XYZ file of C-alpha atoms in Angstrom:
784
model
C 0.000 0.000 0.000
C 2.774 2.397 0.966
C 4.719 1.508 -2.167
C 1.682 2.304 -4.341
C 1.242 5.650 -2.593
C 4.941 6.386 -3.078
C 4.694 5.701 -6.806
C 1.624 7.899 -7.070
C 3.470 10.722 -5.261
C 6.472 10.449 -7.551
C 4.193 10.479 -10.576
C 2.917 14.006 -9.816
C 5.869 15.573 -7.946
C 7.234 17.250 -11.084
C 3.980 19.107 -11.563
C 3.958 20.402 -7.979
C 7.583 21.444 -8.371
C 6.720 23.515 -11.458
C 3.781 25.088 -9.677
C 5.924 25.978 -6.645
C 8.544 27.513 -8.925
C 5.894 29.635 -10.640
C 4.701 30.876 -7.254
C 8.252 31.834 -6.270
C 8.727 33.766 -9.535
C 5.451 35.617 -9.032
C 6.552 36.521 -5.518
C 9.850 37.778 -6.940
C 8.051 40.009 -9.434
C 5.591 41.342 -6.860
C 7.976 41.976 -3.970
C 10.257 45.013 -4.320
C 12.378 44.550 -1.228
C 16.037 43.578 -1.837
C 15.405 40.298 -0.049
C 13.674 39.050 -3.182
C 17.078 38.485 -4.769
C 17.560 35.509 -2.439
C 14.653 33.717 -4.161
C 16.788 32.911 -7.223
C 19.467 30.987 -5.317
C 16.642 29.299 -3.409
C 15.102 28.046 -6.677
C 18.525 27.054 -8.014
C 19.257 25.060 -4.868
C 15.849 23.361 -5.008
C 16.381 22.532 -8.659
C 19.789 21.043 -7.850
C 18.195 18.909 -5.149
C 15.370 17.934 -7.514
C 17.873 16.665 -10.090
C 19.626 14.574 -7.475
C 16.293 13.210 -6.213
C 15.230 12.414 -9.776
C 18.466 10.468 -10.308
C 17.786 8.479 -7.133
C 14.142 7.836 -7.994
C 14.389 6.963 -11.687
C 17.986 5.663 -11.851
C 18.872 6.579 -15.448
C 21.650 4.443 -16.921
C 24.171 5.976 -17.342
C 23.472 8.823 -14.942
C 26.611 10.952 -15.528
C 24.835 13.424 -17.829
C 22.305 14.274 -15.128
C 25.019 14.556 -12.513
C 26.742 17.102 -14.804
C 23.489 19.064 -15.025
C 23.261 18.964 -11.227
C 26.869 20.222 -11.008
C 26.067 23.115 -13.348
C 22.991 24.004 -11.291
C 25.101 23.834 -8.149
C 27.537 26.381 -9.618
C 24.587 28.581 -10.593
C 23.288 28.276 -7.017
C 26.554 29.455 -5.465
C 26.861 32.245 -8.033
C 23.280 33.362 -7.334
C 24.016 33.394 -3.609
C 27.010 35.673 -4.165
C 25.140 37.874 -6.639
C 22.049 38.051 -4.405
C 24.168 38.857 -1.376
C 25.468 41.992 -3.064
C 21.898 42.933 -4.064
C 20.509 42.447 -0.561
C 23.393 44.385 0.943
C 22.693 47.201 -1.483
C 26.296 47.338 -2.683
C 27.451 47.505 -6.246
C 28.105 44.097 -7.764
C 31.738 44.091 -8.963
C 32.388 43.034 -12.551
C 33.881 40.632 -13.115
C 33.458 38.817 -9.830
C 33.643 35.315 -8.421
C 29.991 34.910 -9.380
C 30.891 35.404 -13.069
C 33.551 32.748 -12.816
C 31.013 30.341 -11.334
C 28.352 31.234 -13.921
C 30.788 30.668 -16.799
C 32.065 27.456 -15.198
C 28.533 26.098 -15.204
C 28.220 26.265 -18.992
C 30.916 23.604 -19.682
C 29.102 21.362 -17.196
C 25.859 21.826 -19.103
C 27.613 21.299 -22.451
C 29.372 18.173 -21.177
C 26.034 16.880 -19.887
C 24.432 17.404 -23.309
C 27.295 15.624 -25.068
C 27.184 12.787 -22.532
C 23.429 12.436 -23.082
C 23.875 12.015 -26.844
C 26.754 9.623 -26.291
C 24.487 7.462 -24.109
C 22.153 7.042 -27.092
C 24.922 5.541 -29.211
C 24.058 8.033 -31.936
C 27.592 8.497 -33.197
C 28.221 11.537 -35.358
C 25.057 12.524 -37.209
C 26.523 14.903 -39.775
C 23.130 16.100 -40.887
C 22.260 17.158 -37.339
C 25.740 18.666 -36.848
C 25.393 20.797 -39.989
C 21.857 21.834 -39.114
C 22.891 22.789 -35.580
C 25.884 24.683 -37.001
C 23.648 26.594 -39.404
C 21.248 27.544 -36.613
C 24.114 28.546 -34.303
C 25.907 30.628 -36.976
C 22.613 32.257 -37.914
C 22.074 33.252 -34.306
C 25.700 34.400 -34.110
C 24.963 37.151 -36.646
C 22.436 38.568 -34.212
C 24.880 38.085 -31.354
C 27.569 39.884 -33.362
C 25.267 42.768 -34.243
C 23.651 43.251 -30.859
C 26.237 41.987 -28.345
C 29.742 41.604 -29.760
C 29.790 44.873 -31.788
C 28.514 47.028 -28.907
C 30.982 45.467 -26.498
C 33.883 45.861 -28.938
C 32.971 49.516 -29.508
C 32.574 50.131 -25.762
C 35.111 51.386 -23.216
C 35.616 48.066 -21.403
C 39.127 46.990 -20.561
C 40.508 43.620 -21.552
C 39.314 41.525 -18.579
C 35.752 42.863 -18.359
C 35.472 42.682 -22.146
C 36.678 39.095 -22.164
C 34.198 38.092 -19.480
C 31.397 39.979 -21.230
C 32.088 38.202 -24.521
C 32.436 34.840 -22.788
C 28.724 34.780 -21.870
C 27.337 34.964 -25.459
C 30.052 32.585 -26.628
C 28.990 30.110 -23.950
C 25.372 30.610 -24.995
C 26.234 29.904 -28.636
C 28.094 26.747 -27.578
C 25.114 25.630 -25.502
C 22.741 26.474 -28.375
C 24.757 24.450 -30.884
C 24.920 21.354 -28.704
C 21.270 21.609 -27.613
C 20.124 22.118 -31.205
C 22.044 19.023 -32.284
C 20.477 17.027 -29.441
C 16.939 18.073 -30.397
C 17.568 17.478 -34.098
C 18.956 13.995 -33.430
C 16.276 12.777 -31.029
C 13.270 15.028 -31.389
C 11.179 15.901 -28.369
C 9.604 12.504 -27.674
C 9.499 12.482 -23.863
C 7.958 14.969 -21.406
C 11.244 15.072 -19.493
C 13.114 15.933 -22.679
C 10.543 18.614 -23.519
C 11.053 20.244 -20.107
C 14.801 19.913 -20.609
C 14.548 21.713 -23.973
C 12.464 24.483 -22.398
C 15.188 24.863 -19.763
C 17.847 25.423 -22.438
C 15.612 27.806 -24.387
C 14.675 29.824 -21.310
C 18.307 30.126 -20.249
C 19.403 31.295 -23.694
C 16.496 33.742 -23.946
C 17.341 35.275 -20.560
C 21.028 35.612 -21.506
C 20.201 37.153 -24.883
C 17.814 39.757 -23.421
C 20.123 40.651 -20.581
C 23.451 40.895 -22.410
C 22.152 42.501 -25.576
C 20.582 45.380 -23.684
C 23.582 45.599 -21.375
C 25.962 45.824 -24.322
C 23.870 48.379 -26.133
C 23.042 50.758 -23.273
C 25.505 49.902 -20.540
C 22.637 48.758 -18.282
C 20.199 45.859 -18.657
C 16.727 46.811 -19.832
C 13.834 44.924 -18.245
C 16.233 43.219 -15.891
C 13.376 41.718 -13.895
C 12.212 39.874 -17.013
C 15.669 38.430 -17.521
C 15.878 37.476 -13.844
C 12.428 35.872 -14.048
C 13.446 33.841 -17.114
C 16.634 32.680 -15.354
C 14.580 31.719 -12.336
C 12.043 29.910 -14.573
C 14.802 27.771 -16.092
C 15.550 26.226 -12.693
C 12.147 24.567 -12.019
C 11.978 23.490 -15.673
C 15.194 21.474 -15.324
C 14.195 20.230 -11.864
C 10.736 19.158 -13.081
C 12.336 17.368 -16.037
C 14.496 15.374 -13.625
C 11.506 14.523 -11.429
C 9.277 13.420 -14.301
C 8.971 9.562 -14.585
C 10.087 9.703 -18.218
C 13.476 11.051 -17.100
C 14.882 7.478 -16.998
C 14.217 7.143 -20.721
C 16.275 10.184 -21.704
C 19.472 8.118 -21.547
C 17.990 5.198 -23.522
C 16.481 6.953 -26.513
C 17.035 5.463 -29.955
C 18.105 8.275 -32.326
C 15.767 8.954 -35.212
C 16.954 7.475 -38.494
C 14.992 10.047 -40.493
C 17.288 12.433 -42.393
C 14.875 14.224 -44.678
C 14.262 17.951 -44.292
C 10.706 18.702 -43.273
C 9.234 22.122 -44.219
C 9.532 23.324 -40.622
C 13.135 22.187 -40.360
C 13.952 23.782 -43.721
C 12.449 27.055 -42.527
C 14.478 26.891 -39.294
C 17.641 26.459 -41.385
C 16.937 29.094 -44.032
C 15.816 31.933 -41.743
C 19.075 32.072 -39.690
C 21.027 32.053 -42.946
C 19.086 35.124 -44.094
C 19.686 37.100 -40.906
C 23.153 38.263 -41.947
C 22.123 39.580 -45.393
C 19.051 41.162 -43.801
C 21.228 43.049 -41.290
C 23.495 44.298 -44.057
C 20.600 45.332 -46.279
C 18.775 47.097 -43.442
C 22.081 48.628 -42.257
C 21.093 47.992 -38.640
C 23.284 50.147 -36.374
C 25.142 51.507 -39.406
C 26.914 48.240 -39.908
C 27.726 48.979 -43.565
C 29.841 51.931 -42.483
C 32.074 49.682 -40.384
C 34.235 47.494 -42.622
C 35.395 45.207 -39.817
C 31.865 44.342 -38.869
C 30.827 43.978 -42.506
C 33.690 41.520 -43.005
C 32.688 39.605 -39.855
C 29.042 39.332 -40.885
C 29.995 38.517 -44.451
C 32.351 35.803 -43.189
C 29.560 34.309 -41.090
C 27.225 34.425 -44.094
C 29.917 32.795 -46.267
C 30.413 29.993 -43.770
C 26.638 29.606 -43.592
C 26.496 29.361 -47.375
C 29.193 26.687 -47.336
C 27.341 24.780 -44.637
C 24.095 25.028 -46.607
C 25.811 23.742 -49.740
C 27.383 20.879 -47.800
C 24.005 20.193 -46.209
C 22.353 20.094 -49.605
C 25.104 17.811 -50.913
C 24.654 15.572 -47.870
C 20.910 15.615 -48.434
C 21.469 14.747 -52.086
C 23.708 11.847 -51.109
C 21.101 10.771 -48.595
C 18.414 11.004 -51.258
C 20.600 9.011 -53.627
C 21.224 6.415 -50.936
C 17.512 6.346 -50.239
C 16.862 5.889 -53.938
C 19.403 3.066 -54.039
C 17.751 1.478 -51.025
C 14.356 1.978 -52.633
C 15.626 0.333 -55.817
C 17.132 -2.466 -53.733
C 13.833 -2.868 -51.896
C 12.054 -2.836 -55.235
C 14.380 -5.559 -56.491
C 13.839 -7.513 -53.287
C 10.101 -7.020 -53.634
C 10.275 -8.067 -57.272
C 12.302 -11.145 -56.350
C 9.868 -11.880 -53.524
C 6.977 -11.464 -55.962
C 8.640 -13.855 -58.390
C 9.325 -16.303 -55.587
C 5.753 -15.918 -54.372
C 4.466 -16.535 -57.888
C 6.752 -19.536 -58.228
C 5.723 -20.768 -54.796
C 2.068 -20.283 -55.697
C 2.609 -22.291 -58.845
C 4.421 -24.982 -56.868
C 1.672 -25.070 -54.251
C -0.950 -25.222 -56.984
C 0.952 -28.067 -58.629
C 1.333 -29.851 -55.292
C -2.336 -29.335 -54.528
C -3.346 -31.091 -57.751
C -0.496 -33.564 -58.304
C 0.762 -36.625 -56.472
C 4.016 -35.948 -54.613
C 5.488 -39.402 -55.363
C 4.682 -40.010 -59.037
C 4.038 -36.480 -60.298
C 0.734 -37.641 -61.780
C -2.548 -35.849 -61.241
C -3.935 -36.517 -57.770
C -7.414 -37.378 -56.626
C -8.557 -33.724 -56.411
C -7.519 -32.877 -59.984
C -8.933 -36.136 -61.328
C -12.300 -35.535 -59.665
C -12.370 -31.992 -61.030
C -11.720 -33.171 -64.594
C -14.212 -36.001 -64.254
C -16.900 -33.566 -63.164
C -16.011 -31.269 -66.055
C -16.223 -34.181 -68.499
C -19.612 -35.266 -67.168
C -20.938 -31.725 -67.561
C -20.273 -31.854 -71.308
C -23.170 -33.161 -73.461
C -20.853 -35.418 -75.472
C -19.572 -37.127 -72.343
C -22.498 -39.561 -72.321
C -21.082 -41.334 -75.374
C -17.370 -40.662 -75.529
C -15.938 -40.784 -71.978
C -14.280 -43.857 -70.451
C -13.221 -44.138 -66.819
C -10.651 -46.717 -65.686
C -9.641 -47.654 -62.140
C -6.349 -49.582 -61.990
C -5.272 -51.487 -58.878
C -1.998 -53.413 -58.601
C -2.390 -57.093 -57.690
C -0.694 -58.167 -54.448
C 1.298 -54.964 -54.203
C 1.583 -55.524 -50.449
C 3.812 -58.518 -51.107
C 6.324 -56.209 -52.826
C 6.416 -53.844 -49.840
C 6.700 -56.708 -47.366
C 9.420 -58.596 -49.230
C 11.496 -55.811 -50.826
C 10.700 -52.828 -48.638
C 8.711 -49.641 -49.042
C 11.435 -47.718 -50.982
C 11.315 -50.379 -53.702
C 7.524 -50.259 -53.552
C 7.594 -46.480 -54.058
C 9.953 -46.866 -57.010
C 7.617 -49.453 -58.499
C 4.683 -47.042 -58.176
C 6.674 -44.335 -59.979
C 7.568 -46.745 -62.798
C 3.983 -47.950 -63.078
C 2.856 -44.323 -63.345
C 5.280 -43.755 -66.246
C 4.053 -46.853 -68.064
C 0.435 -45.802 -67.656
C 1.301 -42.396 -69.065
C 2.967 -44.104 -72.005
C -0.183 -46.085 -72.758
C -2.531 -43.101 -72.437
C -3.352 -40.664 -75.179
C -1.965 -37.144 -75.095
C -5.065 -35.487 -73.632
C -6.049 -38.282 -71.260
C -5.753 -37.770 -67.506
C -3.677 -40.308 -65.583
C -3.893 -39.944 -61.807
C -2.746 -41.727 -58.694
C -5.726 -42.030 -56.389
C -3.713 -43.216 -53.401
C -1.762 -46.295 -52.365
C -1.415 -48.597 -55.372
C -4.582 -47.393 -57.116
C -4.501 -45.335 -60.309
C -7.219 -43.868 -62.520
C -7.414 -42.909 -66.203
C -9.977 -40.561 -67.737
C -10.337 -40.665 -71.532
C -12.611 -38.087 -73.120
C -13.775 -38.113 -76.747
C -12.788 -41.768 -77.101
C -14.389 -42.574 -80.443
C -11.732 -44.496 -82.313
C -11.485 -47.651 -80.125
C -13.830 -49.632 -77.820
C -13.420 -49.244 -74.070
C -12.247 -52.890 -73.683
C -9.501 -52.386 -76.265
C -8.456 -49.135 -74.630
C -8.205 -50.847 -71.226
C -6.175 -53.672 -72.734
C -3.513 -51.137 -73.759
C -2.818 -50.552 -70.077
C -2.879 -54.234 -69.154
C -0.287 -54.911 -71.864
C 2.104 -52.561 -70.074
C 2.315 -55.088 -67.248
C 3.520 -57.975 -69.447
C 7.169 -57.010 -69.080
C 8.952 -57.006 -65.696
C 9.670 -53.718 -63.978
C 13.422 -53.127 -63.676
C 14.121 -51.220 -60.461
C 17.267 -50.026 -58.706
C 19.287 -52.524 -56.724
C 19.015 -55.042 -59.570
C 15.398 -55.803 -58.643
C 13.217 -57.096 -61.446
C 9.588 -57.213 -60.337
C 6.685 -58.900 -62.079
C 3.315 -57.499 -61.109
C -0.123 -57.533 -62.646
C -3.056 -55.172 -62.407
C -6.829 -55.377 -62.271
C -8.862 -52.716 -64.077
C -12.438 -51.609 -63.609
C -13.885 -49.956 -66.713
C -16.910 -47.688 -67.055
C -17.930 -46.713 -70.584
C -20.413 -43.881 -70.210
C -23.187 -44.578 -72.711
C -25.685 -42.186 -71.156
C -25.628 -39.172 -68.822
C -24.693 -40.142 -65.275
C -23.556 -38.550 -62.050
C -20.055 -38.174 -60.726
C -20.639 -40.625 -57.865
C -22.371 -43.210 -60.058
C -19.453 -43.228 -62.496
C -16.918 -43.772 -59.701
C -19.057 -46.401 -58.011
C -19.445 -48.289 -61.273
C -15.690 -48.301 -61.881
C -15.076 -49.477 -58.327
C -17.620 -52.305 -58.664
C -16.050 -53.402 -61.956
C -12.597 -53.349 -60.339
C -13.862 -55.523 -57.501
C -15.343 -57.943 -60.034
C -11.994 -58.116 -61.862
C -10.305 -59.011 -58.580
C -12.929 -61.640 -57.812
C -12.551 -63.255 -61.257
C -8.848 -63.913 -60.905
C -7.056 -60.553 -61.228
C -4.813 -59.511 -64.131
C -7.820 -58.559 -66.218
C -10.026 -55.619 -67.214
C -13.691 -55.827 -66.352
C -16.308 -53.561 -67.907
C -19.081 -52.473 -65.581
C -22.474 -54.088 -66.092
C -25.675 -53.092 -64.285
C -26.000 -56.578 -62.782
C -22.724 -56.022 -60.937
C -24.302 -53.197 -59.039
C -26.911 -55.522 -57.576
C -24.228 -58.047 -56.633
C -22.204 -55.293 -55.027
C -25.234 -54.079 -53.133
C -25.857 -57.604 -51.890
C -22.243 -57.852 -50.831
C -22.462 -54.522 -49.013
C -25.712 -55.569 -47.353
C -24.146 -58.796 -46.129
C -21.171 -56.853 -44.761
C -23.506 -54.418 -42.999
C -25.698 -57.117 -41.505
C -22.712 -59.197 -40.487
C -21.520 -56.376 -38.232
C -24.650 -56.864 -36.131
C -24.733 -60.665 -36.276
C -22.922 -61.219 -32.979
C -24.823 -58.570 -30.945
C -28.117 -59.916 -32.344
C -27.218 -63.521 -31.483
C -27.668 -64.624 -35.115
C -24.520 -66.766 -35.239
C -24.342 -70.341 -34.065
C -21.891 -73.250 -34.092
C -22.795 -76.689 -35.459
C -20.638 -79.765 -35.088
C -19.909 -82.616 -37.509
C -18.593 -85.840 -35.948
C -15.215 -87.307 -36.926
C -15.407 -91.117 -37.022
C -12.752 -93.721 -36.370
C -13.322 -95.812 -39.515
C -12.273 -99.218 -38.147
C -14.621 -99.035 -35.136
C -17.218 -96.384 -36.071
C -16.564 -94.574 -32.802
C -16.761 -90.743 -32.621
C -13.283 -89.447 -31.780
C -13.834 -85.775 -32.426
C -16.031 -83.074 -33.904
C -15.431 -80.184 -36.282
C -16.982 -76.826 -35.324
C -18.747 -75.188 -38.275
C -20.073 -71.603 -38.207
C -23.668 -70.902 -39.260
C -25.561 -67.608 -39.760
C -29.338 -67.268 -39.610
C -29.862 -63.624 -40.677
C -32.898 -61.916 -39.205
C -35.252 -64.891 -39.441
C -34.524 -65.375 -43.137
C -32.966 -68.408 -44.786
C -29.444 -69.284 -43.658
C -26.512 -67.754 -45.540
C -23.879 -70.311 -46.562
C -20.441 -69.928 -44.958
C -18.783 -69.742 -48.380
C -20.774 -66.518 -48.923
C -20.344 -64.665 -45.649
C -16.942 -65.910 -44.454
C -15.036 -64.153 -47.307
C -16.950 -60.979 -46.456
C -15.946 -61.353 -42.804
C -12.308 -61.703 -43.888
C -12.481 -58.615 -46.136
C -14.047 -56.457 -43.439
C -11.860 -57.721 -40.582
C -14.888 -59.105 -38.746
C -13.340 -62.564 -38.935
C -11.203 -61.774 -35.882
C -14.003 -61.112 -33.353
C -16.239 -63.756 -34.959
C -13.410 -66.323 -34.989
C -12.649 -65.616 -31.332
C -16.329 -66.137 -30.501
C -16.426 -69.461 -32.396
C -13.298 -70.618 -30.570
C -14.810 -69.755 -27.185
C -18.124 -71.498 -27.997
C -16.368 -74.640 -29.251
C -14.158 -74.888 -26.170
C -17.110 -74.232 -23.872
C -19.192 -76.969 -25.517
C -16.235 -79.353 -25.583
C -15.605 -78.901 -21.878
C -19.334 -79.455 -21.195
C -19.294 -82.746 -23.121
C -16.159 -83.879 -21.316
C -17.839 -83.224 -17.992
C -21.301 -84.685 -18.725
C -21.110 -87.379 -21.387
C -19.794 -90.852 -20.586
C -16.810 -91.875 -22.647
C -16.355 -88.372 -24.126
C -13.262 -87.472 -22.122
C -10.994 -87.905 -25.156
C -13.302 -86.146 -27.610
C -11.394 -83.500 -29.646
C -12.899 -80.327 -31.036
C -11.548 -78.901 -34.316
C -11.985 -75.187 -35.064
C -11.255 -73.630 -38.450
C -8.817 -70.688 -38.317
C -8.700 -68.001 -41.008
C -5.418 -66.778 -42.394
C -6.327 -63.297 -41.109
C -6.565 -64.655 -37.586
C -3.305 -66.541 -37.870
C -1.434 -63.418 -39.045
C -2.516 -61.543 -35.928
C 0.328 -61.698 -33.424
C -2.251 -61.601 -30.604
C -3.969 -64.815 -31.746
C -1.888 -67.242 -29.613
C -2.699 -65.100 -26.556
C -6.386 -65.212 -27.480
C -6.284 -69.029 -27.668
C -4.511 -69.253 -24.324
C -7.060 -66.932 -22.706
C -10.019 -68.932 -24.085
C -8.532 -72.198 -22.827
C -7.999 -70.670 -19.405
C -11.543 -69.253 -19.246
C -13.277 -72.472 -20.354
C -10.939 -74.971 -18.678
C -10.742 -76.924 -21.931
C -7.654 -79.100 -22.353
C -5.222 -77.797 -25.017
C -4.613 -81.405 -26.149
C -8.320 -81.695 -27.076
C -8.288 -78.543 -29.239
C -7.438 -78.854 -32.927
C -6.967 -75.732 -35.049
C -7.621 -76.370 -38.739
C -5.615 -74.259 -41.161
C -5.728 -74.520 -44.947
C -2.629 -75.657 -46.792
C -2.456 -72.434 -48.845
C -2.495 -70.276 -45.687
C 0.439 -72.184 -44.222
C 2.545 -71.968 -47.383
C 1.850 -68.516 -48.813
C 2.771 -66.575 -45.685
C 5.003 -69.029 -43.855
C 7.327 -66.336 -42.448
C 4.439 -64.769 -40.529
C 2.380 -67.826 -39.650
C 5.146 -70.242 -38.602
C 6.106 -68.384 -35.375
C 2.428 -68.184 -34.400
C 1.882 -71.888 -35.088
C 4.917 -72.780 -32.987
C 3.511 -70.657 -30.159
C 0.185 -72.501 -30.438
C 1.853 -75.905 -30.403
C 3.817 -74.818 -27.341
C 0.455 -74.406 -25.638
C -0.324 -78.072 -26.400
C -2.814 -77.311 -29.177
C -2.771 -79.601 -32.238
C -2.632 -78.253 -35.812
C -4.562 -79.787 -38.684
C -3.896 -79.058 -42.366
C -7.268 -78.669 -44.037
C -7.973 -79.275 -47.762
C -4.583 -80.921 -48.213
C -3.689 -81.587 -51.835
C -5.665 -78.650 -53.286
C -3.078 -75.932 -52.638
C 0.462 -76.733 -53.651
C -0.046 -80.512 -54.141
C 3.482 -81.173 -52.996
C 3.639 -84.244 -50.785
C 7.281 -83.562 -50.014
C 6.319 -80.156 -48.634
C 4.301 -81.896 -45.941
C 7.548 -82.670 -44.140
C 8.158 -78.950 -43.426
C 4.623 -78.012 -42.393
C 4.227 -77.672 -38.582
C 1.190 -79.971 -38.281
C -0.229 -82.933 -36.369
C -3.162 -83.917 -38.598
C -3.741 -83.993 -42.357
C -7.263 -83.839 -43.785
C -7.639 -85.301 -47.257
C -9.739 -82.930 -49.315
C -13.177 -84.238 -50.253
C -12.342 -83.863 -53.963
C -10.121 -86.952 -53.645
C -12.948 -88.833 -51.946
C -15.536 -87.882 -54.552
C -13.439 -88.700 -57.648
C -14.074 -92.384 -57.366
C -11.836 -95.413 -57.366
C -9.503 -94.668 -60.283
C -5.992 -95.974 -59.929
C -4.568 -92.438 -60.020
C -6.859 -91.199 -57.298
C -6.200 -94.366 -55.272
C -2.447 -93.822 -55.588
C -2.683 -90.212 -54.412
C -4.660 -91.195 -51.322
C -2.229 -94.014 -50.582
C 0.704 -91.598 -50.957
C -0.867 -89.172 -48.486
C -1.575 -91.984 -46.051
C 1.963 -93.329 -46.383
C 3.620 -89.966 -45.774
C 1.253 -89.260 -42.892
C 2.185 -92.585 -41.318
C 5.899 -91.929 -41.923
C 5.724 -88.458 -40.371
C 3.535 -89.662 -37.485
C 0.583 -87.554 -38.646
C -3.022 -88.512 -38.161
C -5.118 -88.525 -41.370
C -8.797 -87.658 -41.758
C -10.779 -87.981 -44.982
C -13.455 -85.352 -45.601
C -16.703 -85.500 -47.569
C -17.641 -89.175 -47.116
C -21.207 -89.429 -48.455
C -21.711 -93.103 -49.370
C -21.017 -96.537 -47.835
C -18.840 -97.347 -50.833
C -16.589 -94.340 -50.166
C -16.323 -95.254 -46.510
C -15.472 -98.861 -47.348
C -12.868 -97.848 -49.927
C -11.097 -95.432 -47.542
C -11.103 -98.067 -44.783
C -9.634 -100.591 -47.178
C -6.856 -98.137 -48.116
C -6.003 -97.761 -44.426
C -7.435 -94.307 -43.714
C -7.977 -94.134 -39.950
C -10.555 -91.355 -39.700
C -13.280 -89.769 -41.777
C -16.236 -87.439 -41.666
C -19.134 -86.604 -43.938
C -22.895 -86.769 -44.419
C -22.739 -90.584 -44.573
C -22.115 -90.534 -40.833
C -23.850 -87.307 -39.830
C -24.532 -83.781 -41.080
C -23.410 -80.855 -38.919
C -25.521 -80.869 -35.742
C -26.524 -78.304 -33.192
C -24.859 -78.706 -29.780
C -28.038 -80.275 -28.360
C -28.448 -82.662 -31.289
C -24.791 -83.638 -31.128
C -25.109 -84.347 -27.422
C -28.010 -86.714 -28.154
C -26.019 -88.283 -31.002
C -23.049 -88.917 -28.721
C -25.311 -90.332 -26.017
C -26.861 -92.829 -28.456
C -23.398 -93.762 -29.742
C -22.267 -94.437 -26.189
C -25.318 -96.612 -25.507
C -25.027 -98.643 -28.696
C -21.237 -99.003 -28.467
C -20.947 -100.253 -32.049
C -18.365 -102.885 -32.522
C -18.686 -103.533 -36.237
C -15.933 -102.557 -38.582
C -15.879 -101.859 -42.277
C -15.036 -104.919 -44.285
């Protein structure tokens, strides 16, 4: 609280100091008693104290200039005391006296303070300000010569009084020159500096009035006015030191402006005209005194030289400014060119693919919309979507840099196959698009074949890589007006159909494909809600020991009853589940249900303790590094024995991505889970490869069972059985539908089989009844 009050007091002290000084001056002018002459040293002393207080309060850095001002005021104070003492005593003031020495000694202090103040700004030598201050000072010196120096030189004063008398105006001219330079360099930008400037001006005005009248008449005219002006200068300097802006007077940044404003030009020209005006008007008969004419003429000549130099300096400044302006113009022109170039680059980047340099999706869509807006587009525009087949294998095996290089090379080949005005774009990833307008000369199928042909040759890449890759193309030939979205959807549907029909082909969109795609999308949408809606179920098909007819295991088979409608076959919805990624949560649910049912049968059915449960595993599940943990968690939750769980994996899944799947299969086998190779013989058909597959069971594909009893088919089955026996693998034959097939497989030595001959897939309840009946009957017959 006290600190806030102290700051508030300091904020207004300068104003109260000025007001008190004005009161003292009024008292001086009103009072006629000799004692009034002691008011001037009183003001000078107070001003000296005010400067010292201001230094302590505001702490200017550096503070030496203000200490010099305080020293000058201190000398003025002592001189005023001496001068006032003579006045109060009523005795004649001797001239010169000690007071004059002190007065004159104060001027160097003030001058040094002014120079120190400019030095604190780091202004250096500002020749423009020096010349301007010199012109002003010389202009004023003509008046000083006419009204002070000439009268003194013509007067009767002896050498010492004359020297002292001339020293005062000389000191004033010195102070004027330095003060003018200070104001011209900095301008009056602070209240403290404004009060400081008023102090200098008031001091010079008092000196000029006093000494000019004293020189002319031998006695000062209006001495009280001069005394009042001297007294007024003291509170002005003291108030400037007390003002809060005083601290900034030593930290001002000099103005960089060098141009001559009209006011500044007037201030420079008028002093230069004073000398000629005095000669023309013959003030004081100056033309009749050759010495004085020579002196004034010399001053005018020096002024003329200074003006010429100032003009030359101004011209050089103007030329430098022009050079800087031209340099700025060049910089601006270069910046404009760079901005234009940057705008062009940004525009190019906004509409072109950064990797291949082809048009990007935004530019392609814009041109497609433009083409569809043209009336002729309904008959002459062809849209192609190109997708690389198994591009992921390239990235996985050779790395993404090689994949990027392949994309660039593919883009160049597509450009080479396109016509000059066709648009070839990269839509993202490994998908490209071609837009052909006004395509009248060739059918759309032939045009698409041009791009397929570009994939017949291998792509030679850096690092001595030679990559073979094919592409699938969806084609839309616009035969009637259509919308932007319909055209793209048709091309996408045709591309999907090309992928489904074996890849490495171009497929033209047909309206029937749209219905198939809609059905596919509907299945995908409904499948997302199948688990929450409890529409999925697991059925089980028994696995029979052929020699005894006993049930040794079951295979879990997923079924989907969608919304009360007819069931959807697994071969329809399982691929959709794999495409959408739903196979992972659905597969985990099937695994949990199978283990839960298996554990229930182990606990409740007699003779079912060794019953195994086989669950089909998708390649997408097996590639998931979290899958072994999922299996372990399910086994722990259900309490099902790992030895009773069989995971069925197709032969093609094991072989095509062995680097990824093998570590996961080893982790599963470490849990005690058995691995069964499903559909064996339909993938790579390499019996020797069976030795390297991490498996426990081999399932002979039903195609071998259904082909009949030809010698070739019989030999293949015998070879599988022989290798399975040699490698200690169990063998199960799938798809047994007739007694003859069962008898034939038993005769060949196949130990296990499953199929509709024994039982169709059953619900858990039906299977439980089936197993109960089997346990009661305990069949002992064998196939003969």
